[in-house]
Amino acid sequence: MKAISNWNAITASNGGGGILPEGGYAVRIDAVKDYSEDAQRPRIELVINPYLPDESRFFYGEDAADWQRTVSISLKFDSGLQRFKMLAQCVEQSDGNKGFKYDASRDGAEQTLTGKWVGLVLRHYLYTKGERSKNPGATGTSIEIQHITTVQAIREGDFPSPETRDGRDKSAAAPAPAAPAVADYDLPF
């Protein structure tokens, strides 16, 4: 085996990668993907990397795929645009983005958020895996934005506690009815 240059940045694991724990994070926005014209699911996706101050490193390594660290802001309803505006305002007010001003009058302005810092409270979202999954009907877990704030608020601990959201298919998760009891005299042996 060759020398491992980033040994201290590697998180020990028993396999399976691991999902970001729920909590408040100062995150760097590494990319912004615009799906606002998608008729089925209009959204803005943020490829993020939360910073772990206690360990002086980012949660995701350089080899992490975008899908592992992407969170969405749905634009399906007016509340989505309100949430996106909250994101832009919190980026403007966050430490590390000195002098940044979001200009919504420009096409493609969302791309100016790339490389900026913001505070996010991230929670787990539980869902039922679909038919195209390797394990249809099994429970999956992803991360989603619960609350948007500034980096300073995260640093000061001034944010709501994350609450896991359960979006699993309740009919698929329902236990099968118990088999009726069989009396000894009904047994064929």
Short mmCIF file of C-alpha atoms in Angstrom, two decimals:
data_model
loop_
_atom_site.label_atom_id
_atom_site.label_comp_id
_atom_site.label_asym_id
_atom_site.label_seq_id
_atom_site.Cartn_x
_atom_site.Cartn_y
_atom_site.Cartn_z
CA MET A 1 0.00 0.00 0.00
CA LYS A 2 1.27 3.45 -0.86
CA ALA A 3 1.53 6.22 1.74
CA ILE A 4 -1.78 7.92 2.51
CA SER A 5 -1.23 11.68 2.47
CA ASN A 6 -4.63 12.69 3.86
CA TRP A 7 -4.78 10.14 6.71
CA ASN A 8 -5.91 12.69 9.32
CA ALA A 9 -8.80 13.84 7.12
CA ILE A 10 -10.22 10.31 6.77
CA THR A 11 -13.10 9.36 9.07
CA ALA A 12 -12.88 5.81 10.40
CA SER A 13 -15.86 3.68 9.40
CA ASN A 14 -17.10 0.10 9.40
CA GLY A 15 -18.26 0.62 5.83
CA GLY A 16 -21.37 2.03 4.25
CA GLY A 17 -20.00 5.57 4.11
CA GLY A 18 -22.28 7.18 6.64
CA ILE A 19 -24.71 10.04 6.47
CA LEU A 20 -24.17 13.51 7.84
CA PRO A 21 -25.54 13.69 11.41
CA GLU A 22 -28.47 16.03 11.97
CA GLY A 23 -27.45 19.44 13.27
CA GLY A 24 -26.54 23.04 12.59
CA TYR A 25 -23.61 23.56 10.23
CA ALA A 26 -21.66 26.35 8.62
CA VAL A 27 -21.60 25.10 5.03
CA ARG A 28 -19.73 26.11 1.93
CA ILE A 29 -21.85 26.06 -1.22
CA ASP A 30 -19.68 24.23 -3.77
CA ALA A 31 -22.16 24.32 -6.67
CA VAL A 32 -25.67 25.49 -7.52
CA LYS A 33 -27.83 23.55 -9.96
CA ASP A 34 -30.83 25.30 -11.49
CA TYR A 35 -33.87 23.12 -12.18
CA SER A 36 -36.37 25.99 -11.93
CA GLU A 37 -37.79 25.13 -15.38
CA ASP A 38 -38.49 21.48 -14.47
CA ALA A 39 -42.27 21.09 -14.87
CA GLN A 40 -42.50 18.17 -12.40
CA ARG A 41 -40.10 19.34 -9.66
CA PRO A 42 -38.93 22.96 -10.03
CA ARG A 43 -36.06 23.44 -7.59
CA ILE A 44 -32.62 24.80 -6.85
CA GLU A 45 -30.08 22.23 -5.70
CA LEU A 46 -27.11 23.18 -3.55
CA VAL A 47 -24.02 20.99 -3.47
CA ILE A 48 -22.76 21.68 0.04
CA ASN A 49 -19.85 20.78 2.28
CA PRO A 50 -20.40 21.29 6.02
CA TYR A 51 -17.37 22.40 8.02
CA LEU A 52 -16.62 20.51 11.26
CA PRO A 53 -14.81 23.07 13.48
CA ASP A 54 -13.97 20.54 16.22
CA GLU A 55 -12.06 18.47 13.67
CA SER A 56 -10.85 21.40 11.50
CA ARG A 57 -12.08 19.75 8.31
CA PHE A 58 -15.00 19.47 5.93
CA PHE A 59 -17.40 16.54 6.34
CA TYR A 60 -17.13 15.35 2.73
CA GLY A 61 -13.80 14.43 1.20
CA GLU A 62 -12.62 15.39 -2.25
CA ASP A 63 -13.92 12.11 -3.67
CA ALA A 64 -17.53 12.62 -2.50
CA ALA A 65 -20.07 12.57 -5.33
CA ASP A 66 -22.43 15.53 -5.72
CA TRP A 67 -25.51 13.38 -5.04
CA GLN A 68 -24.16 12.57 -1.57
CA ARG A 69 -24.04 16.21 -0.57
CA THR A 70 -26.92 17.85 -2.41
CA VAL A 71 -29.89 19.54 -0.74
CA SER A 72 -32.83 21.11 -2.56
CA ILE A 73 -35.07 24.11 -2.21
CA SER A 74 -38.37 23.35 -3.93
CA LEU A 75 -39.73 26.19 -6.05
CA LYS A 76 -43.11 24.56 -6.65
CA PHE A 77 -44.98 27.07 -4.48
CA ASP A 78 -44.45 30.71 -3.48
CA SER A 79 -42.99 29.52 -0.17
CA GLY A 80 -40.07 28.07 -2.14
CA LEU A 81 -39.14 31.47 -3.55
CA GLN A 82 -39.44 32.90 -0.04
CA ARG A 83 -37.07 30.22 1.22
CA PHE A 84 -34.63 30.91 -1.61
CA LYS A 85 -34.70 34.62 -0.73
CA MET A 86 -33.95 33.68 2.90
CA LEU A 87 -30.95 31.69 1.64
CA ALA A 88 -29.66 34.68 -0.36
CA GLN A 89 -30.13 37.06 2.58
CA CYS A 90 -28.37 34.72 5.02
CA VAL A 91 -25.48 34.33 2.57
CA GLU A 92 -25.22 38.14 2.37
CA GLN A 93 -25.15 38.42 6.17
CA SER A 94 -22.81 35.48 6.90
CA ASP A 95 -19.19 35.81 7.92
CA GLY A 96 -16.89 34.83 5.12
CA ASN A 97 -18.90 36.56 2.37
CA LYS A 98 -17.82 40.16 3.04
CA GLY A 99 -19.41 42.61 0.61
CA PHE A 100 -21.49 39.99 -1.21
CA LYS A 101 -24.84 41.24 -2.49
CA TYR A 102 -27.24 38.92 -4.32
CA ASP A 103 -28.59 40.46 -7.54
CA ALA A 104 -31.87 38.70 -8.38
CA SER A 105 -32.37 40.93 -11.45
CA ARG A 106 -29.70 38.96 -13.37
CA ASP A 107 -30.35 35.69 -15.18
CA GLY A 108 -28.24 32.95 -13.61
CA ALA A 109 -27.66 34.97 -10.44
CA GLU A 110 -27.97 31.80 -8.35
CA GLN A 111 -24.51 30.82 -9.62
CA THR A 112 -22.99 33.70 -7.62
CA LEU A 113 -23.78 31.68 -4.47
CA THR A 114 -21.07 29.17 -5.41
CA GLY A 115 -18.15 29.40 -2.99
CA LYS A 116 -20.18 31.30 -0.40
CA TRP A 117 -20.90 30.36 3.23
CA VAL A 118 -24.28 30.01 4.96
CA GLY A 119 -25.71 28.41 8.10
CA LEU A 120 -28.01 25.42 7.60
CA VAL A 121 -29.85 23.22 10.05
CA LEU A 122 -29.94 19.84 8.35
CA ARG A 123 -32.24 17.01 9.33
CA HIS A 124 -32.76 13.45 8.20
CA TYR A 125 -35.63 12.60 5.89
CA LEU A 126 -36.86 8.99 6.02
CA TYR A 127 -38.49 7.66 2.86
CA THR A 128 -39.64 4.41 1.30
CA LYS A 129 -37.37 3.30 -1.53
CA GLY A 130 -39.06 3.03 -4.92
CA GLU A 131 -39.35 0.22 -7.45
CA ARG A 132 -36.11 1.16 -9.22
CA SER A 133 -34.13 0.74 -6.01
CA LYS A 134 -32.01 -2.33 -5.23
CA ASN A 135 -34.25 -2.78 -2.17
CA PRO A 136 -37.76 -1.57 -3.07
CA GLY A 137 -39.89 -0.90 -0.03
CA ALA A 138 -36.90 -0.52 2.30
CA THR A 139 -36.37 2.65 4.32
CA GLY A 140 -33.88 5.17 2.97
CA THR A 141 -32.42 8.24 4.65
CA SER A 142 -31.38 11.51 3.09
CA ILE A 143 -30.57 14.98 4.39
CA GLU A 144 -32.69 18.05 3.86
CA ILE A 145 -32.75 21.68 4.94
CA GLN A 146 -34.87 22.35 8.01
CA HIS A 147 -33.77 25.93 8.69
CA ILE A 148 -31.60 28.57 6.97
CA THR A 149 -29.58 31.05 9.03
CA THR A 150 -26.21 32.79 9.17
CA VAL A 151 -22.84 31.25 9.93
CA GLN A 152 -22.69 33.40 13.07
CA ALA A 153 -25.99 31.95 14.40
CA ILE A 154 -24.64 28.42 13.89
CA ARG A 155 -21.39 29.30 15.67
CA GLU A 156 -23.37 30.76 18.61
CA GLY A 157 -25.76 27.79 18.77
CA ASP A 158 -28.73 30.03 17.99
CA PHE A 159 -30.80 27.67 15.83
CA PRO A 160 -33.69 25.21 16.29
CA SER A 161 -32.93 21.57 17.05
CA PRO A 162 -33.26 19.37 13.98
CA GLU A 163 -36.30 17.10 13.85
CA THR A 164 -36.25 14.01 11.64
CA ARG A 165 -39.04 14.09 9.03
CA ASP A 166 -40.75 10.79 8.32
CA GLY A 167 -42.01 10.60 4.75
CA ARG A 168 -42.18 6.81 4.52
CA ASP A 169 -45.11 5.17 2.80
CA LYS A 170 -47.29 4.25 5.77
CA SER A 171 -49.18 1.51 3.91
CA ALA A 172 -45.92 -0.21 2.89
CA ALA A 173 -44.54 -0.03 6.41
CA ALA A 174 -47.65 -1.48 8.07
CA PRO A 175 -46.97 -4.86 9.67
CA ALA A 176 -48.73 -7.88 8.27
CA PRO A 177 -51.70 -9.09 10.33
CA ALA A 178 -50.84 -11.81 12.82
CA ALA A 179 -51.65 -15.37 11.80
CA PRO A 180 -54.61 -16.84 13.66
CA ALA A 181 -53.73 -19.11 16.57
CA VAL A 182 -53.88 -22.81 15.75
CA ALA A 183 -55.17 -25.23 18.33
CA ASP A 184 -53.14 -28.40 18.91
CA TYR A 185 -55.96 -30.57 17.66
CA ASP A 186 -55.86 -28.85 14.20
CA LEU A 187 -52.31 -30.02 13.51
CA PRO A 188 -51.99 -32.91 11.03
CA PHE A 189 -49.19 -34.60 12.98
#
